[in-house]
mmCIF file of C-alpha atoms in Angstrom:
data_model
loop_
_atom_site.group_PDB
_atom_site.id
_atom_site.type_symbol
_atom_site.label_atom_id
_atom_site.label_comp_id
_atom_site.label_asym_id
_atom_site.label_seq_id
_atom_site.Cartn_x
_atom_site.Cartn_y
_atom_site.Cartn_z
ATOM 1 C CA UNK C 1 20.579 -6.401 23.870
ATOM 2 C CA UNK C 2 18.695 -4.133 26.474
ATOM 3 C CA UNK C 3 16.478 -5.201 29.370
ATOM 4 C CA UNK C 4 13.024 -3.796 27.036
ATOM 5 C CA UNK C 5 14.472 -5.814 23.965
ATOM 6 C CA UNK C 6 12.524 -9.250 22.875
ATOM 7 C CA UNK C 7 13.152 -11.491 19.921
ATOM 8 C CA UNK C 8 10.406 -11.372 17.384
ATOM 9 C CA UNK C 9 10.177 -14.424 14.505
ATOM 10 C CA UNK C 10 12.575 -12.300 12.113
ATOM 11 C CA UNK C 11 14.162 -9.929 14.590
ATOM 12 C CA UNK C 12 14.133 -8.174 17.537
ATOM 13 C CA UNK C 13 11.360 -5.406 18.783
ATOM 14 C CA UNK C 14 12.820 -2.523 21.026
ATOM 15 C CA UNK C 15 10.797 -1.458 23.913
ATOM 16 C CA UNK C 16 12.188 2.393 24.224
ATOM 17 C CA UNK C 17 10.107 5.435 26.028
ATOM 18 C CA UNK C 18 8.775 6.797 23.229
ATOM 19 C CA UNK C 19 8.072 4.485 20.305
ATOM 20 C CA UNK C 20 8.187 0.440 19.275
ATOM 21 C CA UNK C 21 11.481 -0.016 17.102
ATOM 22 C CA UNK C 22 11.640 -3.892 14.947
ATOM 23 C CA UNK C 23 14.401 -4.570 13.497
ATOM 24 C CA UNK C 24 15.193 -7.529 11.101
ATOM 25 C CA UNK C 25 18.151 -10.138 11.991
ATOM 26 C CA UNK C 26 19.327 -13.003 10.271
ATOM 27 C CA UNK C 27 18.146 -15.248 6.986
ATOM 28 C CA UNK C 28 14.200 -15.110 7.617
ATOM 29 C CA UNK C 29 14.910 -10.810 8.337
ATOM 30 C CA UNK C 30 16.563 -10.163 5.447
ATOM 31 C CA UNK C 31 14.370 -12.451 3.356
ATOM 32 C CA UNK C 32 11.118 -10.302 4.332
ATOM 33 C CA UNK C 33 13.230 -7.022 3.880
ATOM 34 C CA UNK C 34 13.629 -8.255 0.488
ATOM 35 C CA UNK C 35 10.124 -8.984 -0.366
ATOM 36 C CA UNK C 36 8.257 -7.245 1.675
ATOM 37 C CA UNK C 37 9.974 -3.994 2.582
ATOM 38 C CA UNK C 38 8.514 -2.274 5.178
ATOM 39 C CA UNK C 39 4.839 -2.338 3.900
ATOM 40 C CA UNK C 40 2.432 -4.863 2.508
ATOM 41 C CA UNK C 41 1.112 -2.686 -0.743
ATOM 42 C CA UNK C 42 3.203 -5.575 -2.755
ATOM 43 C CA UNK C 43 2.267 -8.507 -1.385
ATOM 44 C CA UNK C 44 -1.597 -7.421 -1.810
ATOM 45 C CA UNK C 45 -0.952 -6.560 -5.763
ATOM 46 C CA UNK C 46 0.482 -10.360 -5.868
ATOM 47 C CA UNK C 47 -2.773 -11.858 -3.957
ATOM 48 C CA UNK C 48 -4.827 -9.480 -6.385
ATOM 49 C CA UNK C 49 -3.197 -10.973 -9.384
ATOM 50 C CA UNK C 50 -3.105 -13.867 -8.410
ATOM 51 C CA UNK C 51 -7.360 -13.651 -7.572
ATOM 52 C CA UNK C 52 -8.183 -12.593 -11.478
ATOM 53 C CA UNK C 53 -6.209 -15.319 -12.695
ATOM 54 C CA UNK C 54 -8.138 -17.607 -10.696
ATOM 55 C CA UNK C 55 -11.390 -15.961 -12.049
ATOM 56 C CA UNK C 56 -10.287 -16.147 -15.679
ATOM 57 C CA UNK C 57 -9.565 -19.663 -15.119
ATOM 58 C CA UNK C 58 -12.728 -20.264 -13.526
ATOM 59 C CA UNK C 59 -14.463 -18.668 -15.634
ATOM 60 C CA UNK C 60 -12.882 -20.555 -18.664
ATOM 61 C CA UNK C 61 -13.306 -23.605 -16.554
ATOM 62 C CA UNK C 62 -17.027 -23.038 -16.338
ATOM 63 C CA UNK C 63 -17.629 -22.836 -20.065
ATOM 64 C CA UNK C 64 -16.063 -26.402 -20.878
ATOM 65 C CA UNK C 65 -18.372 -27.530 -18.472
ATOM 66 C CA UNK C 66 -15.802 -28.734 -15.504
ATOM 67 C CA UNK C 67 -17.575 -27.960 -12.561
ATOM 68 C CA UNK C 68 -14.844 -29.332 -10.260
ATOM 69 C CA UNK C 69 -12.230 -27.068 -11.467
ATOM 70 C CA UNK C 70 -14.822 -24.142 -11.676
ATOM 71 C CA UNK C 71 -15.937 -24.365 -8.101
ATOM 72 C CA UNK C 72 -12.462 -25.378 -6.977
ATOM 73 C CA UNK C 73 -10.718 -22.122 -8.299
ATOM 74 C CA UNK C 74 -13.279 -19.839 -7.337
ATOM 75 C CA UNK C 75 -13.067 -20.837 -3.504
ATOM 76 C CA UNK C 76 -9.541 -20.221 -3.903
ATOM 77 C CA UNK C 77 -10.444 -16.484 -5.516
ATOM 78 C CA UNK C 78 -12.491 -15.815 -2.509
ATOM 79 C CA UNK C 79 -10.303 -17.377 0.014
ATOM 80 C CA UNK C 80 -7.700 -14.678 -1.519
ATOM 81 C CA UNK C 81 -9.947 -11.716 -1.991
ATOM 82 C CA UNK C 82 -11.400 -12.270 1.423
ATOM 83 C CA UNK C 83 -7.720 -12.227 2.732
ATOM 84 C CA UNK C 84 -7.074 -9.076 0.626
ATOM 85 C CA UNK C 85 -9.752 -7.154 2.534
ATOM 86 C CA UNK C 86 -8.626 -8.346 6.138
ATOM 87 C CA UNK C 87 -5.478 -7.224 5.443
ATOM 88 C CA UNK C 88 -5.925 -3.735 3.516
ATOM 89 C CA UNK C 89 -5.440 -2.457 7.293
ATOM 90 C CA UNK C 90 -2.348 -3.879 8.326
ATOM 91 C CA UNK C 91 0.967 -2.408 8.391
ATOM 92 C CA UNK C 92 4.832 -3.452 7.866
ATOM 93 C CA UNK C 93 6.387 -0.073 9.351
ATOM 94 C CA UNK C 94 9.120 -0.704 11.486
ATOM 95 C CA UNK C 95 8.324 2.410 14.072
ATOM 96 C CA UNK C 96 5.221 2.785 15.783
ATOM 97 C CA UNK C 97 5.342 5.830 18.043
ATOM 98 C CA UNK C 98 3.847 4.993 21.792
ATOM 99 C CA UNK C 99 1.761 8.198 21.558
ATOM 100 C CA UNK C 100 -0.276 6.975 19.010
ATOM 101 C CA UNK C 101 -0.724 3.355 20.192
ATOM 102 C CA UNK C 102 -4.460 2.989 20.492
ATOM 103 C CA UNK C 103 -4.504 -0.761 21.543
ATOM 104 C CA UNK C 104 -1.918 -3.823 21.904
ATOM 105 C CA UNK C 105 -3.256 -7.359 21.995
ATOM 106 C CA UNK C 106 -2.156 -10.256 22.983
ATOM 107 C CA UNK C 107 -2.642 -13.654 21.070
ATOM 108 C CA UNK C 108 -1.365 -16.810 22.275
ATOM 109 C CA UNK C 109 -0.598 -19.449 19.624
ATOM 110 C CA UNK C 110 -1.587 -22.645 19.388
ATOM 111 C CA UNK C 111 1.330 -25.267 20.144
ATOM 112 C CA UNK C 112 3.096 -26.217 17.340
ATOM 113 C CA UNK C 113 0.127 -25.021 15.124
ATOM 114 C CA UNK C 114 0.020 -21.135 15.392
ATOM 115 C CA UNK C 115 2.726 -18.437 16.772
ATOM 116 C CA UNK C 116 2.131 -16.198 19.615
ATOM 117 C CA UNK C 117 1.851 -12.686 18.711
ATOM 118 C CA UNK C 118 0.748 -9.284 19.635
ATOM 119 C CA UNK C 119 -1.565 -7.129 17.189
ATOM 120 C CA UNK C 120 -0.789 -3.472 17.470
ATOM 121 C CA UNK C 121 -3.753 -0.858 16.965
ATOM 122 C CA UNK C 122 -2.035 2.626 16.411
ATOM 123 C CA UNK C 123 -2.906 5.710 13.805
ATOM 124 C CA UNK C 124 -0.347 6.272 11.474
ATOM 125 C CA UNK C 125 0.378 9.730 9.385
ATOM 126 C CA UNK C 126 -2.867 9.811 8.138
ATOM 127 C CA UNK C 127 -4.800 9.492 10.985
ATOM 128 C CA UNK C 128 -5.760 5.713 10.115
ATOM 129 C CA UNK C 129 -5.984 3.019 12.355
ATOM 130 C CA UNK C 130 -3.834 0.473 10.934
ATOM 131 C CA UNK C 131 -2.648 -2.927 12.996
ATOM 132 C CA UNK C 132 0.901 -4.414 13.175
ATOM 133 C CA UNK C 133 1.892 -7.566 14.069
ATOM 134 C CA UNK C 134 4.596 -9.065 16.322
ATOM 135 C CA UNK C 135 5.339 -12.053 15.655
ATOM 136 C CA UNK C 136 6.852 -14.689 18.246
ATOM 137 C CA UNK C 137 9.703 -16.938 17.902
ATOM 138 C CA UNK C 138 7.693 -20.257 17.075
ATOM 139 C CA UNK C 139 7.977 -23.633 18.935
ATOM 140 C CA UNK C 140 10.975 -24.595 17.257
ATOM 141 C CA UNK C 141 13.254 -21.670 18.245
ATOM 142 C CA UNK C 142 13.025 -21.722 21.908
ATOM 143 C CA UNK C 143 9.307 -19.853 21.444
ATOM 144 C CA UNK C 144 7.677 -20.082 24.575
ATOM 145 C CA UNK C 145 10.514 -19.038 26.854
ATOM 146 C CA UNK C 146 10.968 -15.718 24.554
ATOM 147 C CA UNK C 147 7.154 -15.600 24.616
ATOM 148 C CA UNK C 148 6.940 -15.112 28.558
ATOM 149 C CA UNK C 149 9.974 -12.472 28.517
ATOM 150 C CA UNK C 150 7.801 -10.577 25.895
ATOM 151 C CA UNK C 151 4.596 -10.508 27.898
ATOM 152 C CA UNK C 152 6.341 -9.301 30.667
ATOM 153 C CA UNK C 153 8.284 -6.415 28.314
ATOM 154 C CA UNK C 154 4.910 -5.249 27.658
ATOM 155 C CA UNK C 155 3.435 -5.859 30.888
ATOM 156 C CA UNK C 156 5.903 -3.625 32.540
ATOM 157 C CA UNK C 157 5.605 -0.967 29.726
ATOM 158 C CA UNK C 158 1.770 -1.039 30.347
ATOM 159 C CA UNK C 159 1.294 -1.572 26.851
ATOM 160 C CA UNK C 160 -1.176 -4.852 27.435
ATOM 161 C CA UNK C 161 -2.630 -5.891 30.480
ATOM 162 C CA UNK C 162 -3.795 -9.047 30.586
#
């Protein structure tokens, strides 16, 4: 592993000169590889699914007069449509060229609760900004120590200042 290489939740993210390289390792890397790919286009046609089922059912719901069950599955519609639209500008790729980095955040996670991560503004092919997320090793697996050597990575890269 190089000196500009961090462990990510399902892999590893490569520092180099000229772009951000993740690459998938192990169970939880291949798992995402499988369902996910390298983009999030299916995971958003599941949540949309998903939503109009939860509409019909509402809806259906509604007209026998179970207000419960109406209200209940219709939060859960918005929840996911509202989560559908926060995420229409995210990305999966696995390259993200420095050049067209616009921004790199830092997020520290909650202990035990939330990961650490870094959200990655950059344009892709299109000239869209999209963001990416890095996600941290969590508490379990060592989390903050790999979370300090990744701040510093992209401290000394100058990607995030903080």
């Amino acid at each position: 592993m190089s000196e500009n290489t961090f462990k990510t939740k399902s892999g590893y993210c490569h520092v180099l000169p000229d772009k951000i390289v993740l690459t998938r390792d192990g169970v939880i890397g291949n798992l995402s590889k499988a369902v996910n790919g390298n983009g999030i286009s299916r995971i958003l046609i599941l949540y949309t699914l998903i939503s109009i089922y939860l509409l019909y059912s509402s809806y259906l719901k509604f007209h026998k007069n179970e207000f419960f069950s109406t209200v209940f599955y219709l939060g859960l519609a918005v929840f996911l449509v509202s989560g559908i639209f926060r995420s229409i500008n995210n990305s999966g790729t696995p390259i993200i060229e420095r050049s067209k980095i616009r921004e790199v955040k830092f997020i520290n996670g909650t202990k035990r609760i939330t990961r650490s991560r870094f959200e990655v503004f950059f344009e892709d092919e299109k000239g869209k900004i999209k963001k990416r997320f890095i996600l941290l090793p969590g508490s379990l697996s060592n989390g903050e120590s790999a979370t300090k050597k990744a701040v510093e990575i992209m401290k000394n890269e100058k990607l995030i200042v903080l």
